[in-house]
Coordinates of C-alpha atoms and ligand atoms in Angstrom, one line a residue:
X1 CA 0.6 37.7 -20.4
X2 CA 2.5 38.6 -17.1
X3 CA 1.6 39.6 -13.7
X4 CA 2.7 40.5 -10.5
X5 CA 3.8 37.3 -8.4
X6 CA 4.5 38.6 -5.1
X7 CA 4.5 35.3 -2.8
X8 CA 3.5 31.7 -2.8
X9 CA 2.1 29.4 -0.8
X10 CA 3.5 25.8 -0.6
X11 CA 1.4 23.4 1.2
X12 CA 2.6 20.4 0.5
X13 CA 6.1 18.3 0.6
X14 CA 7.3 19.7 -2.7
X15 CA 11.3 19.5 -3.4
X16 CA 13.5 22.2 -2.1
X17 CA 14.5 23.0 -5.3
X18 CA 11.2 25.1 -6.3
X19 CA 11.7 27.0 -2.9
X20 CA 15.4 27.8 -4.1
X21 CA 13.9 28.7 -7.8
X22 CA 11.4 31.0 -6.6
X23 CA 12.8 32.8 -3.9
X24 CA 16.1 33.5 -6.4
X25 CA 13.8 35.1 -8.6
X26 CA 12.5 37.2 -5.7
X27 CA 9.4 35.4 -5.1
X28 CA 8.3 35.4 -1.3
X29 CA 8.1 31.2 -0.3
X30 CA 6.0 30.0 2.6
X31 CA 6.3 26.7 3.2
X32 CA 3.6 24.6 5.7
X33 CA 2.5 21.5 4.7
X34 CA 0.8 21.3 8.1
X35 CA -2.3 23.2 7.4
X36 CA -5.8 21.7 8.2
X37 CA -8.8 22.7 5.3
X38 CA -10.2 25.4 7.7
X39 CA -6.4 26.6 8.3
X40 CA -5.7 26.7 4.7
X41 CA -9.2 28.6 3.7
X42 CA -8.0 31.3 6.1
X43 CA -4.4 31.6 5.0
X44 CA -5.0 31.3 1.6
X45 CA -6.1 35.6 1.3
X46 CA -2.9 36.4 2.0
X47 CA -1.1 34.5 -0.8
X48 CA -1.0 35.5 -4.8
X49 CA -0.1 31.6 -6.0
X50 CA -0.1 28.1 -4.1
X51 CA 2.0 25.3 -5.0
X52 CA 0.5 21.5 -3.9
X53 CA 1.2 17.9 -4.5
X54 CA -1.9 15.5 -3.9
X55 CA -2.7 16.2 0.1
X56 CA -4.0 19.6 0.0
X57 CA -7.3 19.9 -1.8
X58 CA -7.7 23.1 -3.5
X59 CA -11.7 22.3 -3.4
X60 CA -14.4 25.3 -4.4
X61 CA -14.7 26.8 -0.7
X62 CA -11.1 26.9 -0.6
X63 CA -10.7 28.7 -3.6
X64 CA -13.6 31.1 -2.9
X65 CA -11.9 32.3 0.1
X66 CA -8.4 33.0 -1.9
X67 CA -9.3 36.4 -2.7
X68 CA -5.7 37.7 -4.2
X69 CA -4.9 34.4 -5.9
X70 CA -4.0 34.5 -9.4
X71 CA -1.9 31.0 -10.3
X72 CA -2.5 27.4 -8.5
X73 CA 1.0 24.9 -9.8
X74 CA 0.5 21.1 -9.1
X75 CA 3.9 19.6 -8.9
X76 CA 2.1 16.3 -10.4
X77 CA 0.6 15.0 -13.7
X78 CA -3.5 15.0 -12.6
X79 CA -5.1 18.3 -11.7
X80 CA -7.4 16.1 -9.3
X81 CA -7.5 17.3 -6.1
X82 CA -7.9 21.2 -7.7
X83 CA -11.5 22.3 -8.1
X84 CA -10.5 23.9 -11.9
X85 CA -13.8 25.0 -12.8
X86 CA -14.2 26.9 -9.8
X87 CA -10.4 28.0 -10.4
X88 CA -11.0 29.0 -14.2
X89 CA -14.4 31.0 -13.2
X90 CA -12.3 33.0 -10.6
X91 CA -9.4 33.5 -13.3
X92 CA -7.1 31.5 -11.4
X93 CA -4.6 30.3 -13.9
X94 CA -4.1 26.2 -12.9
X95 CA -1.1 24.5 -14.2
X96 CA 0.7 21.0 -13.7
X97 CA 3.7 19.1 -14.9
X98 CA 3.2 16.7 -17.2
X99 CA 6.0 14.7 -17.5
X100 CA 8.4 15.1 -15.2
X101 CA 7.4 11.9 -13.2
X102 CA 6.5 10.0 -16.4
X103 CA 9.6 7.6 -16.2
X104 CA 9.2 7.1 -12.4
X105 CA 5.6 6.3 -12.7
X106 CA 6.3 3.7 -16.1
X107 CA 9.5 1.8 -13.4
X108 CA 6.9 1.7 -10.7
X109 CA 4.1 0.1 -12.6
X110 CA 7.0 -2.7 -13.8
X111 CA 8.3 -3.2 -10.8
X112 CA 4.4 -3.8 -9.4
X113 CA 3.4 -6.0 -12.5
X114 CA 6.4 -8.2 -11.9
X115 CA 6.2 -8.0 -7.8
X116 CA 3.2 -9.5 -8.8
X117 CA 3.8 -12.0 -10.9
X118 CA 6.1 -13.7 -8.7
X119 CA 4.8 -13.0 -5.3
X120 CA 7.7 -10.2 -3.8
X121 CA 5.5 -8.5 -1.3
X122 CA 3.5 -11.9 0.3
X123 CA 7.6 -13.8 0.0
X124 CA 8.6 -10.9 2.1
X125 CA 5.7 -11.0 4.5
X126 CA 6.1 -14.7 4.7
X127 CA 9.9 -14.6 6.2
X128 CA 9.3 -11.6 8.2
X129 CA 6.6 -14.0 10.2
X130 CA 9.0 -16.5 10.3
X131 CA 7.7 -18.9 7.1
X132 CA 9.6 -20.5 4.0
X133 CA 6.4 -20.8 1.6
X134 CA 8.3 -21.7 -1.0
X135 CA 5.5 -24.0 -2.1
X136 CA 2.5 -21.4 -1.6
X137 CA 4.2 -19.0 -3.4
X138 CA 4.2 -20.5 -7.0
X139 CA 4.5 -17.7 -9.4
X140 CA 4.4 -16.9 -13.1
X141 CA 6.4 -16.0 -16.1
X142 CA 5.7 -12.8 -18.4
X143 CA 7.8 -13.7 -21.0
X144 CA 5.3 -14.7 -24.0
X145 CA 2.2 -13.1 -22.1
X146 CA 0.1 -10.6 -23.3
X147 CA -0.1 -7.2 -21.8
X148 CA -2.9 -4.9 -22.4
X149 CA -2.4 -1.4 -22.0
X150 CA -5.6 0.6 -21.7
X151 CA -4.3 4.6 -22.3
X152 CA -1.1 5.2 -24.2
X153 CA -0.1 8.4 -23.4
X154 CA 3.0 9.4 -21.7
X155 CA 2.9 6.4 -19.0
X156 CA 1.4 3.8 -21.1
X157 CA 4.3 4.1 -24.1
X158 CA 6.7 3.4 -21.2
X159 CA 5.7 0.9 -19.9
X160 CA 5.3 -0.9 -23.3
X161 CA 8.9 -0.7 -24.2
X162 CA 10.1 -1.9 -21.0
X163 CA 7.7 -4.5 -20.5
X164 CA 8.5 -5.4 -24.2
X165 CA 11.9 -6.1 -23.1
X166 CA 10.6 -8.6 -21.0
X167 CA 9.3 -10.3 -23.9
X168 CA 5.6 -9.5 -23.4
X169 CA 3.4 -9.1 -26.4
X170 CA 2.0 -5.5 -26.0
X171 CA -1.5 -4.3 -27.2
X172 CA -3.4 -1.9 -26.2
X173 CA -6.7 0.7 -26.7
X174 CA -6.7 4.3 -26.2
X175 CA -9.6 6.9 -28.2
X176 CA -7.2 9.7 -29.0
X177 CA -3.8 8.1 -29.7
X178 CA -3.7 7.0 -33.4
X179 CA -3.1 3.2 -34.0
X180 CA 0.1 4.1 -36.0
X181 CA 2.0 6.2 -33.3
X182 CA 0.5 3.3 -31.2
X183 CA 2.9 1.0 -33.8
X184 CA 5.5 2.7 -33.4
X185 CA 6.2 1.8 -29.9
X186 CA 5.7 -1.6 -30.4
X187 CA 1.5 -1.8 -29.4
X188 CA -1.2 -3.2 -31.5
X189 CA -3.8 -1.1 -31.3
X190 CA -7.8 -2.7 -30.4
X191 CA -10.9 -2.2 -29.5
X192 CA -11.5 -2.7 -26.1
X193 CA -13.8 -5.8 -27.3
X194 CA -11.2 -7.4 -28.7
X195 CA -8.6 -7.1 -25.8
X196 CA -10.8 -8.6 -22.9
X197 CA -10.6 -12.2 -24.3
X198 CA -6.6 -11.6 -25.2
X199 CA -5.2 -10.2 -22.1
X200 CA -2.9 -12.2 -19.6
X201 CA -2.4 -8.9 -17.8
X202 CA -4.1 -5.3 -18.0
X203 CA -2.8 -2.0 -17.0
X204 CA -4.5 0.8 -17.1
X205 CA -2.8 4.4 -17.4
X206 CA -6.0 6.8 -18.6
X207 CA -7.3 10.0 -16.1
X208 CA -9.8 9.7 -14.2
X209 CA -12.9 11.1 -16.3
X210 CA -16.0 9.8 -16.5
X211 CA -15.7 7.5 -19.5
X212 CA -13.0 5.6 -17.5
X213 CA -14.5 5.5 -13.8
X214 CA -15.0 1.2 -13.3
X215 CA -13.5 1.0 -16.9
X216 CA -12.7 -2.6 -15.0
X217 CA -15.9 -3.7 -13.5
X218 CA -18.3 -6.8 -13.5
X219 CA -19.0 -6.8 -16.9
X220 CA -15.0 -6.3 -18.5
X221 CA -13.9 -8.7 -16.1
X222 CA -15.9 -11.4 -17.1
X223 CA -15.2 -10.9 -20.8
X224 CA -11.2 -11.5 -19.6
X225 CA -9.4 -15.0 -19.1
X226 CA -9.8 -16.3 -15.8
X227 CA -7.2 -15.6 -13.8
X228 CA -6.5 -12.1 -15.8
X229 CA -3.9 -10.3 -14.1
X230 CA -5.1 -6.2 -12.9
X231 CA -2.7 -3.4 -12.4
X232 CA -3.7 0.4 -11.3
X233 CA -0.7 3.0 -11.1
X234 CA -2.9 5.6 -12.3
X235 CA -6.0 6.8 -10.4
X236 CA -8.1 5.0 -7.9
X237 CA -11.5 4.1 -9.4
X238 CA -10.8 3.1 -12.9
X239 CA -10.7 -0.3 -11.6
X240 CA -14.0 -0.7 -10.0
X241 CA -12.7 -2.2 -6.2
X242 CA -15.8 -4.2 -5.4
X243 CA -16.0 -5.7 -8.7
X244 CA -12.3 -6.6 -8.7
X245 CA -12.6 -8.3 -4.5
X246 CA -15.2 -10.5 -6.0
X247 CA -13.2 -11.1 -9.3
X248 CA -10.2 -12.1 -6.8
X249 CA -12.3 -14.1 -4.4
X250 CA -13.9 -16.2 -7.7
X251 CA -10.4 -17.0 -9.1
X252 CA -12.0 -14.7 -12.3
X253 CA -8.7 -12.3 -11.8
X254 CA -5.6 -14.0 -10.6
X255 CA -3.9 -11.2 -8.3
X256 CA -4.1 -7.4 -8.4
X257 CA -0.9 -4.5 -8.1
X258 CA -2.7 -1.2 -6.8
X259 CA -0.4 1.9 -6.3
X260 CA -3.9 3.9 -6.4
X261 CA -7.1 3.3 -4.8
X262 CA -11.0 4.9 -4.4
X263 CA -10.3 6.4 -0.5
X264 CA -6.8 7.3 -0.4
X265 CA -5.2 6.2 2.1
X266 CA -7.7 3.1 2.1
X267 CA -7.6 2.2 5.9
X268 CA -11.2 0.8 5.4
X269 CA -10.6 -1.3 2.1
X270 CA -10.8 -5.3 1.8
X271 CA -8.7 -4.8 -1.2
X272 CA -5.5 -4.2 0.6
X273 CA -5.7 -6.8 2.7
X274 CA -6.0 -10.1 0.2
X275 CA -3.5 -12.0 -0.2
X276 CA -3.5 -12.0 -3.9
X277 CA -3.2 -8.2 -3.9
X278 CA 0.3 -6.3 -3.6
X279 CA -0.2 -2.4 -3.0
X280 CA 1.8 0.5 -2.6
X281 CA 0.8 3.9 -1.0
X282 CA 0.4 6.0 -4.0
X283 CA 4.4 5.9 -4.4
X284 CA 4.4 6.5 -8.5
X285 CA 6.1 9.5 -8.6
X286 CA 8.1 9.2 -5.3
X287 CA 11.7 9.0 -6.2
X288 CA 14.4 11.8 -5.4
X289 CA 14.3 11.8 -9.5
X290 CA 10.9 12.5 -10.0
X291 CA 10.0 14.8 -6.9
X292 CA 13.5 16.9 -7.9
X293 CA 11.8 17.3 -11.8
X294 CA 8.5 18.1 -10.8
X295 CA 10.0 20.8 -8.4
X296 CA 12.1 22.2 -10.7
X297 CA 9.3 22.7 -13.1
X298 CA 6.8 24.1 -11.3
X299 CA 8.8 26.8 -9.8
X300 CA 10.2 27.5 -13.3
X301 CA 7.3 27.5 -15.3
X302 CA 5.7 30.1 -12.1
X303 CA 8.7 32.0 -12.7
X304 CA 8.2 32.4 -16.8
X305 CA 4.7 33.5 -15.9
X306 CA 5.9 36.3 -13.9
X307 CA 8.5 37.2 -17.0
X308 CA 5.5 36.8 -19.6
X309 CA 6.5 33.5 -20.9
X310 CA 4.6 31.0 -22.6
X311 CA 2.7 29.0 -20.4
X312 CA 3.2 24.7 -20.0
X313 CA 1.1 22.4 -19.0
X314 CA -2.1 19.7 -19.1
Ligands
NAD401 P1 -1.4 11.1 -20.5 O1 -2.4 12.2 -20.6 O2 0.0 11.2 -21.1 O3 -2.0 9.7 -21.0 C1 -3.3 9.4 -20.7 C2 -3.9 8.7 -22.0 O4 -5.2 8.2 -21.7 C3 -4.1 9.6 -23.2 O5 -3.3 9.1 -24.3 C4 -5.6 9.6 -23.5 O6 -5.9 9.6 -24.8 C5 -5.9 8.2 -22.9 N1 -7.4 8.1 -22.6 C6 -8.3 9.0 -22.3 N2 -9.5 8.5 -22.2 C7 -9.3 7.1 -22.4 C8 -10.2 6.0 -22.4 N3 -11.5 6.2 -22.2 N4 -9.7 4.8 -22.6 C9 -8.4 4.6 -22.9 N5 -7.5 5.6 -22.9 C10 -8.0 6.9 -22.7 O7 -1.2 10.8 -18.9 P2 0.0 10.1 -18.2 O8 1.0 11.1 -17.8 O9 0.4 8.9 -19.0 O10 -0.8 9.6 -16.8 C11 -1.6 8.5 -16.8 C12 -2.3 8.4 -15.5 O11 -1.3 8.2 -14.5 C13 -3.1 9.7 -15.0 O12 -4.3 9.2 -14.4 C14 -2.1 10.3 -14.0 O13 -2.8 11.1 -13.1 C15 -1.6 9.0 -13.4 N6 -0.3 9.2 -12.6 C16 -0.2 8.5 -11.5 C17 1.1 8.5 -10.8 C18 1.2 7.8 -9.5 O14 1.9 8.3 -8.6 N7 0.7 6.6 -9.3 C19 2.1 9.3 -11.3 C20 1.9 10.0 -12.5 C21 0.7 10.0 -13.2
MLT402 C1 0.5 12.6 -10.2 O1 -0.6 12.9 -10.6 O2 1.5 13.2 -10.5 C2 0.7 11.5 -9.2 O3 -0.5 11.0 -8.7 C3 1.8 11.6 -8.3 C4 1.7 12.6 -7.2 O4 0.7 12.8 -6.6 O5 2.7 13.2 -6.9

């Protein structure tokens, strides 16, 4: 399959790199990453594929209205914020990169899970007003501790092998992945049963679909130790963020890393603003490593599409 790729639409902050790619290969780039939804629904006629991180939300009307567009690229690993059923009934071809900010997403869950554990972001808040809580801020070990890694795909195996270095004991539950390949990079494989009671820390690394939406709620956080430690570098909502405020505020879980969260950005949220909560602005995949791969991917794999290649993706 091949077709006629005559210019693109980036709408988002996407590496340079994919502009350079595409426009070598005589592809015609637009780049605006300033375009409001109704500005977007009437620029998008003009354009044969559009390129998008996470802002731009390639929602139903705004794919109704894209009347020559034949290819959507997400320079990402979730197809989220693209309508794809109303993509797939148009024939709109949707594609992603799995992958290329796997390793960026594994560091940044570590570094949260440990920021956590021994209180990084509240010690820094804490001298920039002036304080020396050395006392307040009493943290924890994860050597000997038992992480459990609910989805071991790409970002779950990852994080197992570094955190194993750390000397945690890694388990973990996941429907699809078979407990051997689980073995193999060092996680016992359980029912999710079985983990709740075990876990000194969770971390969960699954889509968002409806089978994992408030995986973490009232129920699974009461089956977990007290003082169970939560962290989300996947998608808001798998943790559900009402049941985990009144988890923290019970003493049930013992502090929370969220990189992800229900309303993105969360201006309204409670959960941002406890103490026993350290939270980043969705920055997984930012690092000049990971936005440079995804770049480089999209525009390539848009470029073998044009040539008749065989098509990549989730
Ligand atoms: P992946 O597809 O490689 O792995 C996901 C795993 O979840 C699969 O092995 C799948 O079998 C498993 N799974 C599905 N349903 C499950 C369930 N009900 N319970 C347990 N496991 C289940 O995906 P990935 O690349 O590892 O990405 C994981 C998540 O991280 C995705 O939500 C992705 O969008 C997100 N992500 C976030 C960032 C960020 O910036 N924070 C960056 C990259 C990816
Ligand atoms: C992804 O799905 O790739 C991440 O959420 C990171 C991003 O939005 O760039």
């Amino acid at each position: 399959m091949s077709f006629n790729l005559r210019n693109v639409l980036i709408s988002d902050e996407v590496d340079d790199k994919c502009v350079d790619i595409l426009r070598s290969n005589g592809i015609e780039v637009v780049k605006n990453t300033k375009l409001s939804k109704e500005q977007l629904i009437s620029e998008i006629p003009k354009y044969d594929g559009l390129i998008v991180r996470s802002a731009t939300k390639a929602t139903a009307d705004v794919i109704a209205a894209a009347t020559n567009l034949k290819i959507i690229g997400r320079a990402g690993t979730g197809v989220d914020n693209i309508d794809c059923d109303a993509a797939t009934k148009k024939g709109i071809i949707v594609m992603n990169t799995p992958g290329g900010n796997t390793l960026s997403a594994a560091e940044h869950t570590c570094a949260l899970l440990m920021a956590m554990s021994r209180n990084i972001a509240q010690g820094t808040e804490s001298l920039h007003q002036g304080r020396w809580d050395r006392k307040k801020l009493m943290g924890n070990e994860v050597n000997g501790k038992t992480l459990a890694i609910l989805g071991l795909g790409r970002i779950g195996k990852e994080v197992a092998t570094r955190m194993q270095a750390f000397g945690m004991t890694t388990i973990g539950f996941d429907p699809i992945t078979p407990p051997e390949v689980a073995a193999s990079f060092g996680v016992k494989s359980m029912s999710l049963d079985e983990i709740w009671p075990l876990a000194d820390y969770i971390t969960v690394h699954t889509p968002l679909i409806p089978q994992t939406k408030n995986l973490l709620n009232d129920t699974t956080l009461s089956k977990c130790k007290k003082g169970v430690k939560v962290i989300n570098c996947a998608r808001g909502g798998i943790i559900d963020e009402d049941a985990l405020l009144r988890a923290l505020e019970s003493g049930q879980c013992g502090g929370a890393a969220l990189d992800v969260f229900v309303q993105e950005p969360p201006t309204e949220s409670p959960i941002i603003k406890h103490p026993k909560v350290t939270c980043t602005p969705h920055l997984g995949a930012s690092t000049l490593e990971a936005q440079s791969r995804v770049a480089e991917d999209i525009a390539k794999q848009f470029v073998d599409m044009v040539k008749g290649k065989e098509l990549f993706g989730a």
